[in-house]
């Protein structure tokens, strides 16, 4: 939806000026099961999860970012307990709809099982909003400004272990690599 220009329309406009132009659009899924199109000069690919943030917003990443920010406040123990409480309440509400037994099962699961459950429960949720709510609640609880707002969430990526990235992230990076490797003009021989 929306009234903006679609990637295809934007690309077609540019293609009138640059007939050899090739492009790639990697778009949010928005909770729908959208399929892309990899034929033609403009390839369109959709994330399988709701949005790009769903690939790096995770409890351990949010916790680590907040703890790192507050680590200098040793006098107060870096607010670790408060960070955990705010995060746990939000997860209980948003992921487990207030069902304490389900939340407890998730908390007691091995890290690998907890990760799989997190991904399954959040696939169709907008995790940028989840992260923003976490930072908003944390600011309210501790006083002060929100550590990150929606436009700054990309800063969390630095805390994501590369081995934990979904294979799909590698697929999208490969699409980018393929586009750039074919976009380099060949040397013309005189």
Short mmCIF file of N, CA and C in Angstrom, two decimals:
data_model
loop_
_atom_site.label_atom_id
_atom_site.label_comp_id
_atom_site.label_asym_id
_atom_site.label_seq_id
_atom_site.Cartn_x
_atom_site.Cartn_y
_atom_site.Cartn_z
N UNK A 1 0.81 -1.19 0.00
CA UNK A 1 0.00 0.00 0.00
C UNK A 1 0.84 1.24 0.00
N UNK A 2 0.22 2.35 0.32
CA UNK A 2 0.92 3.62 0.37
C UNK A 2 0.82 4.36 -0.96
N UNK A 3 1.22 5.62 -0.95
CA UNK A 3 1.09 6.46 -2.13
C UNK A 3 2.43 6.70 -2.79
N UNK A 4 3.49 6.09 -2.28
CA UNK A 4 4.82 6.31 -2.83
C UNK A 4 5.02 5.61 -4.16
N UNK A 5 6.12 5.92 -4.77
CA UNK A 5 6.49 5.29 -6.03
C UNK A 5 7.04 3.90 -5.71
N UNK A 6 6.61 2.89 -6.46
CA UNK A 6 7.10 1.54 -6.22
C UNK A 6 8.54 1.43 -6.74
N UNK A 7 9.31 0.47 -6.23
CA UNK A 7 10.66 0.28 -6.75
C UNK A 7 10.66 0.06 -8.27
N UNK A 8 9.67 -0.67 -8.76
CA UNK A 8 9.59 -0.93 -10.21
C UNK A 8 9.37 0.37 -10.99
N UNK A 9 8.48 1.23 -10.50
CA UNK A 9 8.23 2.51 -11.17
C UNK A 9 9.47 3.39 -11.14
N UNK A 10 10.12 3.44 -9.98
CA UNK A 10 11.32 4.25 -9.83
C UNK A 10 12.41 3.74 -10.78
N UNK A 11 12.58 2.43 -10.82
CA UNK A 11 13.58 1.81 -11.68
C UNK A 11 13.28 2.10 -13.16
N UNK A 12 12.01 1.97 -13.55
CA UNK A 12 11.63 2.21 -14.94
C UNK A 12 11.92 3.65 -15.35
N UNK A 13 11.70 4.59 -14.43
CA UNK A 13 12.01 5.99 -14.70
C UNK A 13 13.50 6.20 -14.95
N UNK A 14 14.32 5.58 -14.11
CA UNK A 14 15.77 5.69 -14.28
C UNK A 14 16.23 4.97 -15.56
N UNK A 15 15.56 3.89 -15.88
CA UNK A 15 15.95 3.08 -17.04
C UNK A 15 15.74 3.85 -18.34
N UNK A 16 14.79 4.78 -18.33
CA UNK A 16 14.59 5.64 -19.51
C UNK A 16 15.85 6.46 -19.79
N UNK A 17 16.55 6.83 -18.72
CA UNK A 17 17.79 7.62 -18.87
C UNK A 17 19.01 6.73 -19.06
N UNK A 18 18.98 5.55 -18.42
CA UNK A 18 20.12 4.62 -18.45
C UNK A 18 19.63 3.24 -18.89
N UNK A 19 19.55 3.01 -20.20
CA UNK A 19 18.94 1.78 -20.71
C UNK A 19 19.60 0.48 -20.22
N UNK A 20 20.89 0.53 -19.87
CA UNK A 20 21.59 -0.68 -19.44
C UNK A 20 21.53 -0.89 -17.93
N UNK A 21 20.78 -0.06 -17.23
CA UNK A 21 20.72 -0.11 -15.77
C UNK A 21 20.20 -1.47 -15.27
N UNK A 22 20.86 -1.97 -14.24
CA UNK A 22 20.39 -3.17 -13.53
C UNK A 22 20.14 -2.77 -12.09
N UNK A 23 19.19 -3.44 -11.43
CA UNK A 23 18.87 -3.06 -10.07
C UNK A 23 18.44 -4.24 -9.21
N UNK A 24 18.43 -3.99 -7.92
CA UNK A 24 18.00 -4.99 -6.93
C UNK A 24 17.22 -4.26 -5.85
N UNK A 25 16.03 -4.74 -5.56
CA UNK A 25 15.24 -4.21 -4.45
C UNK A 25 15.06 -5.34 -3.44
N UNK A 26 15.51 -5.11 -2.20
CA UNK A 26 15.30 -6.06 -1.11
C UNK A 26 14.30 -5.39 -0.17
N UNK A 27 13.10 -5.97 -0.10
CA UNK A 27 11.99 -5.30 0.56
C UNK A 27 11.47 -6.06 1.77
N UNK A 28 10.84 -5.32 2.69
CA UNK A 28 10.19 -5.93 3.85
C UNK A 28 9.02 -6.79 3.39
N UNK A 29 8.76 -7.84 4.14
CA UNK A 29 7.65 -8.75 3.85
C UNK A 29 6.34 -8.22 4.43
N UNK A 30 6.45 -7.43 5.52
CA UNK A 30 5.28 -6.84 6.19
C UNK A 30 4.27 -7.89 6.64
N UNK A 31 4.74 -9.07 7.01
CA UNK A 31 3.86 -10.10 7.54
C UNK A 31 3.08 -10.84 6.49
N UNK A 32 3.38 -10.61 5.23
CA UNK A 32 2.70 -11.33 4.15
C UNK A 32 3.67 -12.33 3.55
N UNK A 33 3.14 -13.23 2.76
CA UNK A 33 4.02 -14.20 2.08
C UNK A 33 4.23 -13.71 0.66
N UNK A 34 5.13 -12.77 0.48
CA UNK A 34 5.38 -12.18 -0.83
C UNK A 34 6.48 -12.97 -1.53
N UNK A 35 6.37 -13.06 -2.82
CA UNK A 35 7.42 -13.71 -3.60
C UNK A 35 8.06 -12.68 -4.50
N UNK A 36 9.34 -12.81 -4.68
CA UNK A 36 10.08 -11.85 -5.48
C UNK A 36 10.11 -12.24 -6.95
N UNK A 37 10.91 -11.51 -7.68
CA UNK A 37 11.08 -11.76 -9.10
C UNK A 37 12.55 -11.53 -9.43
N UNK A 38 13.24 -12.58 -9.80
CA UNK A 38 14.67 -12.43 -10.07
C UNK A 38 14.97 -12.45 -11.57
N UNK A 39 13.93 -12.32 -12.38
CA UNK A 39 14.15 -12.24 -13.83
C UNK A 39 14.11 -10.77 -14.24
N UNK A 40 14.79 -10.45 -15.30
CA UNK A 40 14.76 -9.08 -15.81
C UNK A 40 15.81 -8.20 -15.19
N UNK A 41 15.86 -6.94 -15.63
CA UNK A 41 16.91 -6.03 -15.18
C UNK A 41 16.77 -5.59 -13.72
N UNK A 42 15.53 -5.62 -13.18
CA UNK A 42 15.33 -5.30 -11.76
C UNK A 42 14.93 -6.56 -11.03
N UNK A 43 15.82 -7.02 -10.14
CA UNK A 43 15.49 -8.18 -9.31
C UNK A 43 14.82 -7.67 -8.04
N UNK A 44 13.74 -8.32 -7.65
CA UNK A 44 13.03 -7.95 -6.42
C UNK A 44 13.03 -9.15 -5.49
N UNK A 45 13.53 -8.95 -4.29
CA UNK A 45 13.60 -10.02 -3.30
C UNK A 45 12.99 -9.51 -2.00
N UNK A 46 12.23 -10.37 -1.35
CA UNK A 46 11.59 -10.02 -0.08
C UNK A 46 12.22 -10.82 1.06
N UNK A 47 12.34 -10.18 2.22
CA UNK A 47 12.73 -10.91 3.41
C UNK A 47 11.61 -11.90 3.74
N UNK A 48 11.96 -13.08 4.25
CA UNK A 48 10.93 -14.05 4.66
C UNK A 48 10.28 -13.60 5.96
N UNK A 49 11.08 -13.03 6.85
CA UNK A 49 10.54 -12.53 8.11
C UNK A 49 9.94 -11.14 7.86
N UNK A 50 9.32 -10.56 8.85
CA UNK A 50 8.54 -9.34 8.68
C UNK A 50 9.34 -8.21 8.03
N UNK A 51 10.55 -7.98 8.55
CA UNK A 51 11.38 -6.86 8.08
C UNK A 51 12.84 -7.17 8.37
N UNK A 52 13.74 -6.37 7.84
CA UNK A 52 15.17 -6.62 8.02
C UNK A 52 15.57 -6.69 9.50
N UNK A 53 14.92 -5.87 10.33
CA UNK A 53 15.25 -5.86 11.77
C UNK A 53 15.01 -7.22 12.42
N UNK A 54 14.12 -8.03 11.85
CA UNK A 54 13.83 -9.34 12.43
C UNK A 54 15.03 -10.28 12.38
N UNK A 55 16.05 -9.91 11.65
CA UNK A 55 17.24 -10.75 11.55
C UNK A 55 18.31 -10.39 12.56
N UNK A 56 18.15 -9.27 13.26
CA UNK A 56 19.17 -8.94 14.25
C UNK A 56 18.62 -8.45 15.58
N UNK A 57 17.33 -8.16 15.68
CA UNK A 57 16.76 -7.80 16.99
C UNK A 57 16.45 -9.10 17.72
N UNK A 58 17.17 -9.34 18.79
CA UNK A 58 17.00 -10.54 19.61
C UNK A 58 17.28 -10.15 21.06
N UNK A 59 16.73 -10.90 22.01
CA UNK A 59 16.91 -10.52 23.43
C UNK A 59 18.36 -10.32 23.83
N UNK A 60 19.25 -11.24 23.44
CA UNK A 60 20.64 -11.11 23.87
C UNK A 60 21.32 -9.88 23.26
N UNK A 61 20.90 -9.49 22.06
CA UNK A 61 21.47 -8.31 21.41
C UNK A 61 20.99 -7.04 22.11
N UNK A 62 19.68 -6.98 22.39
CA UNK A 62 19.13 -5.82 23.11
C UNK A 62 19.75 -5.70 24.49
N UNK A 63 19.84 -6.83 25.19
CA UNK A 63 20.42 -6.85 26.54
C UNK A 63 21.87 -6.39 26.51
N UNK A 64 22.63 -6.91 25.56
CA UNK A 64 24.05 -6.58 25.45
C UNK A 64 24.25 -5.09 25.15
N UNK A 65 23.43 -4.55 24.25
CA UNK A 65 23.55 -3.13 23.91
C UNK A 65 23.28 -2.27 25.14
N UNK A 66 22.19 -2.58 25.84
CA UNK A 66 21.82 -1.79 27.02
C UNK A 66 22.88 -1.93 28.12
N UNK A 67 23.35 -3.15 28.36
CA UNK A 67 24.36 -3.35 29.42
C UNK A 67 25.65 -2.62 29.09
N UNK A 68 26.04 -2.64 27.81
CA UNK A 68 27.26 -1.94 27.40
C UNK A 68 27.11 -0.44 27.65
N UNK A 69 25.95 0.09 27.32
CA UNK A 69 25.71 1.52 27.51
C UNK A 69 25.78 1.92 28.99
N UNK A 70 25.21 1.08 29.84
CA UNK A 70 25.15 1.41 31.27
C UNK A 70 26.31 0.84 32.08
N UNK A 71 27.27 0.20 31.41
CA UNK A 71 28.37 -0.47 32.12
C UNK A 71 29.19 0.48 32.99
N UNK A 72 29.28 1.74 32.58
CA UNK A 72 30.08 2.71 33.33
C UNK A 72 29.47 3.05 34.69
N UNK A 73 28.20 2.73 34.85
CA UNK A 73 27.51 3.06 36.09
C UNK A 73 27.69 1.92 37.10
N UNK A 74 28.94 1.58 37.40
CA UNK A 74 29.25 0.44 38.26
C UNK A 74 28.64 0.58 39.65
N UNK A 75 28.51 1.81 40.09
CA UNK A 75 27.94 2.05 41.42
C UNK A 75 26.57 1.40 41.55
N UNK A 76 25.84 1.37 40.42
CA UNK A 76 24.49 0.79 40.42
C UNK A 76 24.46 -0.59 39.78
N UNK A 77 25.63 -1.20 39.57
CA UNK A 77 25.68 -2.52 38.95
C UNK A 77 25.29 -2.50 37.49
N UNK A 78 25.37 -1.33 36.85
CA UNK A 78 25.06 -1.23 35.44
C UNK A 78 23.60 -1.45 35.10
N UNK A 79 22.75 -1.42 36.11
CA UNK A 79 21.30 -1.59 35.90
C UNK A 79 20.95 -2.93 35.26
N UNK A 80 21.78 -3.97 35.48
CA UNK A 80 21.52 -5.26 34.83
C UNK A 80 20.17 -5.84 35.20
N UNK A 81 19.80 -5.78 36.46
CA UNK A 81 18.52 -6.34 36.89
C UNK A 81 17.36 -5.60 36.24
N UNK A 82 17.46 -4.26 36.18
CA UNK A 82 16.39 -3.46 35.57
C UNK A 82 16.26 -3.76 34.08
N UNK A 83 17.39 -3.91 33.40
CA UNK A 83 17.38 -4.23 31.97
C UNK A 83 16.68 -5.56 31.74
N UNK A 84 17.05 -6.57 32.53
CA UNK A 84 16.45 -7.90 32.38
C UNK A 84 14.95 -7.86 32.67
N UNK A 85 14.55 -7.10 33.70
CA UNK A 85 13.14 -7.03 34.07
C UNK A 85 12.31 -6.39 32.96
N UNK A 86 12.79 -5.28 32.41
CA UNK A 86 12.07 -4.59 31.34
C UNK A 86 11.96 -5.51 30.12
N UNK A 87 13.05 -6.17 29.76
CA UNK A 87 13.06 -7.05 28.59
C UNK A 87 12.13 -8.25 28.80
N UNK A 88 12.21 -8.87 29.97
CA UNK A 88 11.36 -10.04 30.25
C UNK A 88 9.87 -9.69 30.22
N UNK A 89 9.52 -8.54 30.78
CA UNK A 89 8.10 -8.13 30.77
C UNK A 89 7.60 -7.93 29.35
N UNK A 90 8.42 -7.32 28.52
CA UNK A 90 8.03 -7.07 27.14
C UNK A 90 7.88 -8.38 26.37
N UNK A 91 8.80 -9.31 26.59
CA UNK A 91 8.72 -10.62 25.92
C UNK A 91 7.48 -11.38 26.39
N UNK A 92 7.23 -11.37 27.68
CA UNK A 92 6.04 -12.04 28.23
C UNK A 92 4.76 -11.48 27.57
N UNK A 93 4.68 -10.17 27.48
CA UNK A 93 3.51 -9.52 26.88
C UNK A 93 3.38 -9.79 25.40
N UNK A 94 4.44 -9.49 24.66
CA UNK A 94 4.37 -9.48 23.21
C UNK A 94 4.45 -10.86 22.58
N UNK A 95 5.35 -11.71 23.09
CA UNK A 95 5.54 -13.01 22.45
C UNK A 95 4.63 -14.08 23.02
N UNK A 96 4.42 -14.01 24.32
CA UNK A 96 3.68 -15.09 24.99
C UNK A 96 2.31 -14.64 25.49
N UNK A 97 1.89 -13.44 25.06
CA UNK A 97 0.57 -12.91 25.36
C UNK A 97 0.19 -13.07 26.83
N UNK A 98 1.19 -12.88 27.70
CA UNK A 98 0.94 -12.93 29.14
C UNK A 98 0.86 -14.32 29.73
N UNK A 99 1.10 -15.36 28.94
CA UNK A 99 1.04 -16.75 29.45
C UNK A 99 2.38 -17.07 30.13
N UNK A 100 2.39 -17.01 31.45
CA UNK A 100 3.61 -17.17 32.23
C UNK A 100 4.27 -18.53 32.01
N UNK A 101 3.47 -19.59 31.92
CA UNK A 101 4.04 -20.94 31.76
C UNK A 101 4.83 -21.05 30.45
N UNK A 102 4.32 -20.46 29.38
CA UNK A 102 5.02 -20.50 28.09
C UNK A 102 6.30 -19.68 28.16
N UNK A 103 6.21 -18.51 28.81
CA UNK A 103 7.41 -17.67 28.98
C UNK A 103 8.47 -18.41 29.79
N UNK A 104 8.04 -19.07 30.89
CA UNK A 104 8.98 -19.81 31.74
C UNK A 104 9.66 -20.94 30.96
N UNK A 105 8.88 -21.63 30.12
CA UNK A 105 9.45 -22.71 29.30
C UNK A 105 10.52 -22.16 28.36
N UNK A 106 10.25 -20.99 27.77
CA UNK A 106 11.21 -20.35 26.87
C UNK A 106 12.48 -19.94 27.65
N UNK A 107 12.30 -19.38 28.85
CA UNK A 107 13.44 -18.95 29.66
C UNK A 107 14.34 -20.12 30.08
N UNK A 108 13.70 -21.29 30.29
CA UNK A 108 14.46 -22.44 30.77
C UNK A 108 15.03 -23.29 29.64
N UNK A 109 14.68 -22.96 28.41
CA UNK A 109 15.15 -23.74 27.26
C UNK A 109 16.65 -23.53 27.04
N UNK A 110 17.26 -24.48 26.34
CA UNK A 110 18.66 -24.31 25.96
C UNK A 110 18.75 -23.09 25.03
N UNK A 111 19.92 -22.48 24.92
CA UNK A 111 20.04 -21.30 24.03
C UNK A 111 19.57 -21.58 22.60
N UNK A 112 19.89 -22.75 22.08
CA UNK A 112 19.50 -23.08 20.70
C UNK A 112 17.98 -23.20 20.56
N UNK A 113 17.34 -23.89 21.50
CA UNK A 113 15.88 -24.03 21.47
C UNK A 113 15.22 -22.66 21.68
N UNK A 114 15.75 -21.86 22.59
CA UNK A 114 15.21 -20.53 22.84
C UNK A 114 15.29 -19.67 21.56
N UNK A 115 16.40 -19.78 20.82
CA UNK A 115 16.57 -19.03 19.58
C UNK A 115 15.53 -19.45 18.53
N UNK A 116 15.34 -20.78 18.39
CA UNK A 116 14.37 -21.29 17.41
C UNK A 116 12.96 -20.82 17.77
N UNK A 117 12.61 -20.88 19.07
CA UNK A 117 11.30 -20.40 19.51
C UNK A 117 11.13 -18.90 19.25
N UNK A 118 12.18 -18.13 19.56
CA UNK A 118 12.14 -16.69 19.32
C UNK A 118 11.86 -16.41 17.85
N UNK A 119 12.60 -17.08 16.96
CA UNK A 119 12.43 -16.84 15.53
C UNK A 119 11.03 -17.24 15.07
N UNK A 120 10.52 -18.36 15.58
CA UNK A 120 9.18 -18.80 15.18
C UNK A 120 8.11 -17.84 15.68
N UNK A 121 8.25 -17.39 16.92
CA UNK A 121 7.23 -16.52 17.53
C UNK A 121 7.27 -15.09 16.94
N UNK A 122 8.41 -14.69 16.40
CA UNK A 122 8.55 -13.30 15.95
C UNK A 122 8.56 -13.15 14.44
N UNK A 123 8.45 -14.25 13.70
CA UNK A 123 8.59 -14.17 12.25
C UNK A 123 7.67 -13.12 11.63
N UNK A 124 6.44 -13.04 12.13
CA UNK A 124 5.46 -12.11 11.56
C UNK A 124 5.21 -10.89 12.46
N UNK A 125 6.12 -10.66 13.41
CA UNK A 125 6.02 -9.45 14.23
C UNK A 125 7.01 -8.42 13.75
N UNK A 126 6.68 -7.17 13.96
CA UNK A 126 7.55 -6.07 13.57
C UNK A 126 8.54 -5.82 14.70
N UNK A 127 9.74 -6.39 14.58
CA UNK A 127 10.69 -6.32 15.69
C UNK A 127 11.34 -4.96 15.85
N UNK A 128 11.25 -4.09 14.84
CA UNK A 128 11.73 -2.73 15.04
C UNK A 128 10.87 -2.05 16.11
N UNK A 129 9.57 -2.31 16.10
CA UNK A 129 8.67 -1.75 17.12
C UNK A 129 8.96 -2.36 18.48
N UNK A 130 9.24 -3.66 18.50
CA UNK A 130 9.59 -4.35 19.75
C UNK A 130 10.83 -3.69 20.36
N UNK A 131 11.87 -3.49 19.55
CA UNK A 131 13.12 -2.89 20.05
C UNK A 131 12.88 -1.47 20.54
N UNK A 132 12.10 -0.72 19.78
CA UNK A 132 11.80 0.65 20.18
C UNK A 132 11.05 0.68 21.51
N UNK A 133 10.09 -0.23 21.68
CA UNK A 133 9.35 -0.33 22.95
C UNK A 133 10.29 -0.66 24.10
N UNK A 134 11.23 -1.57 23.86
CA UNK A 134 12.21 -1.92 24.89
C UNK A 134 12.99 -0.68 25.33
N UNK A 135 13.53 0.05 24.36
CA UNK A 135 14.34 1.22 24.70
C UNK A 135 13.49 2.34 25.32
N UNK A 136 12.24 2.44 24.92
CA UNK A 136 11.34 3.44 25.51
C UNK A 136 11.05 3.10 26.97
N UNK A 137 10.72 1.83 27.21
CA UNK A 137 10.41 1.40 28.59
C UNK A 137 11.64 1.51 29.49
N UNK A 138 12.79 1.18 28.92
CA UNK A 138 14.03 1.26 29.70
C UNK A 138 14.31 2.71 30.08
N UNK A 139 14.13 3.64 29.15
CA UNK A 139 14.34 5.07 29.43
C UNK A 139 13.37 5.54 30.52
N UNK A 140 12.12 5.06 30.44
CA UNK A 140 11.13 5.45 31.45
C UNK A 140 11.52 4.90 32.82
N UNK A 141 11.98 3.65 32.84
CA UNK A 141 12.34 2.98 34.10
C UNK A 141 13.57 3.62 34.74
N UNK A 142 14.57 3.96 33.91
CA UNK A 142 15.85 4.43 34.45
C UNK A 142 15.99 5.95 34.38
N UNK A 143 15.09 6.60 33.67
CA UNK A 143 15.22 8.04 33.46
C UNK A 143 16.21 8.29 32.33
N UNK A 144 16.07 9.42 31.69
CA UNK A 144 16.99 9.73 30.60
C UNK A 144 16.38 9.46 29.24
N UNK A 145 17.22 9.55 28.24
CA UNK A 145 16.80 9.42 26.85
C UNK A 145 16.76 7.95 26.42
N UNK A 146 15.97 7.68 25.36
CA UNK A 146 15.99 6.35 24.75
C UNK A 146 17.38 6.12 24.15
N UNK A 147 17.92 4.92 24.36
CA UNK A 147 19.25 4.62 23.83
C UNK A 147 19.26 4.57 22.32
N UNK A 148 18.22 4.00 21.73
CA UNK A 148 18.10 3.92 20.27
C UNK A 148 16.66 4.15 19.86
N UNK A 149 16.47 4.82 18.74
CA UNK A 149 15.15 4.97 18.11
C UNK A 149 15.17 4.19 16.81
N UNK A 150 14.01 4.07 16.16
CA UNK A 150 13.87 3.22 14.98
C UNK A 150 14.96 3.44 13.94
N UNK A 151 15.25 4.68 13.62
CA UNK A 151 16.25 4.96 12.59
C UNK A 151 17.68 4.62 12.99
N UNK A 152 17.88 4.25 14.25
CA UNK A 152 19.24 3.95 14.75
C UNK A 152 19.45 2.47 15.06
N UNK A 153 18.44 1.64 14.82
CA UNK A 153 18.52 0.23 15.22
C UNK A 153 19.64 -0.53 14.50
N UNK A 154 20.07 -0.03 13.35
CA UNK A 154 21.16 -0.70 12.64
C UNK A 154 22.42 -0.78 13.49
N UNK A 155 22.54 0.06 14.51
CA UNK A 155 23.71 0.02 15.40
C UNK A 155 23.78 -1.29 16.19
N UNK A 156 22.66 -2.00 16.29
CA UNK A 156 22.64 -3.29 17.00
C UNK A 156 23.41 -4.38 16.24
N UNK A 157 23.53 -4.22 14.93
CA UNK A 157 24.13 -5.26 14.10
C UNK A 157 25.55 -5.60 14.56
N UNK A 158 26.28 -4.61 15.06
CA UNK A 158 27.65 -4.83 15.52
C UNK A 158 27.72 -5.87 16.64
N UNK A 159 26.60 -6.10 17.35
CA UNK A 159 26.59 -7.03 18.48
C UNK A 159 26.10 -8.43 18.09
N UNK A 160 25.75 -8.62 16.82
CA UNK A 160 25.24 -9.92 16.38
C UNK A 160 26.41 -10.81 15.98
N UNK A 161 26.53 -12.00 16.61
CA UNK A 161 27.60 -12.91 16.21
C UNK A 161 27.38 -13.35 14.76
N UNK A 162 28.38 -13.21 13.88
CA UNK A 162 28.20 -13.55 12.46
C UNK A 162 27.67 -14.97 12.24
N UNK A 163 28.10 -15.91 13.08
CA UNK A 163 27.66 -17.30 12.90
C UNK A 163 26.17 -17.49 13.20
N UNK A 164 25.55 -16.50 13.86
CA UNK A 164 24.13 -16.64 14.19
C UNK A 164 23.23 -16.04 13.11
N UNK A 165 23.82 -15.43 12.08
CA UNK A 165 23.01 -14.84 11.02
C UNK A 165 22.30 -15.93 10.23
N UNK A 166 21.05 -15.68 9.89
CA UNK A 166 20.26 -16.64 9.13
C UNK A 166 20.85 -16.81 7.73
N UNK A 167 20.76 -18.02 7.17
CA UNK A 167 21.27 -18.25 5.80
C UNK A 167 20.68 -17.26 4.80
N UNK A 168 19.47 -16.81 5.06
CA UNK A 168 18.83 -15.87 4.15
C UNK A 168 19.60 -14.55 4.04
N UNK A 169 20.24 -14.13 5.12
CA UNK A 169 21.04 -12.90 5.08
C UNK A 169 22.19 -13.08 4.09
N UNK A 170 22.80 -14.26 4.10
CA UNK A 170 23.88 -14.56 3.15
C UNK A 170 23.34 -14.55 1.72
N UNK A 171 22.12 -15.08 1.52
CA UNK A 171 21.50 -15.09 0.18
C UNK A 171 21.33 -13.66 -0.34
N UNK A 172 20.84 -12.76 0.52
CA UNK A 172 20.64 -11.38 0.10
C UNK A 172 21.97 -10.71 -0.21
N UNK A 173 22.99 -10.99 0.60
CA UNK A 173 24.31 -10.43 0.32
C UNK A 173 24.87 -10.97 -0.99
N UNK A 174 24.60 -12.23 -1.29
CA UNK A 174 25.03 -12.80 -2.57
C UNK A 174 24.35 -12.10 -3.74
N UNK A 175 23.05 -11.77 -3.59
CA UNK A 175 22.34 -11.03 -4.64
C UNK A 175 23.00 -9.67 -4.89
N UNK A 176 23.37 -9.00 -3.80
CA UNK A 176 24.07 -7.72 -3.92
C UNK A 176 25.42 -7.90 -4.62
N UNK A 177 26.16 -8.92 -4.19
CA UNK A 177 27.46 -9.18 -4.80
C UNK A 177 27.32 -9.44 -6.29
N UNK A 178 26.34 -10.27 -6.66
CA UNK A 178 26.12 -10.58 -8.08
C UNK A 178 25.79 -9.32 -8.87
N UNK A 179 24.95 -8.45 -8.30
CA UNK A 179 24.59 -7.21 -8.98
C UNK A 179 25.83 -6.34 -9.21
N UNK A 180 26.62 -6.15 -8.15
CA UNK A 180 27.79 -5.28 -8.27
C UNK A 180 28.85 -5.89 -9.18
N UNK A 181 29.01 -7.20 -9.15
CA UNK A 181 30.05 -7.82 -9.98
C UNK A 181 29.69 -7.76 -11.47
N UNK A 182 28.39 -7.69 -11.79
CA UNK A 182 28.00 -7.58 -13.20
C UNK A 182 27.81 -6.13 -13.61
N UNK A 183 27.80 -5.21 -12.65
CA UNK A 183 27.56 -3.80 -12.96
C UNK A 183 28.84 -3.06 -13.36
N UNK A 184 29.99 -3.68 -13.11
CA UNK A 184 31.26 -3.01 -13.43
C UNK A 184 31.42 -3.04 -14.94
N UNK A 185 31.56 -1.86 -15.56
CA UNK A 185 31.68 -1.84 -17.02
C UNK A 185 32.96 -2.52 -17.48
N UNK A 186 32.84 -3.25 -18.56
CA UNK A 186 34.03 -3.92 -19.09
C UNK A 186 34.93 -2.91 -19.78
N UNK A 187 36.21 -3.19 -19.75
CA UNK A 187 37.18 -2.31 -20.41
C UNK A 187 36.96 -2.38 -21.91
N UNK A 188 36.80 -1.22 -22.51
CA UNK A 188 36.64 -1.19 -23.96
C UNK A 188 38.01 -1.16 -24.60
N UNK A 189 38.20 -1.99 -25.59
CA UNK A 189 39.48 -2.00 -26.30
C UNK A 189 39.38 -1.06 -27.49
N UNK A 190 40.40 -0.22 -27.71
CA UNK A 190 40.35 0.74 -28.81
C UNK A 190 40.49 0.08 -30.17
#
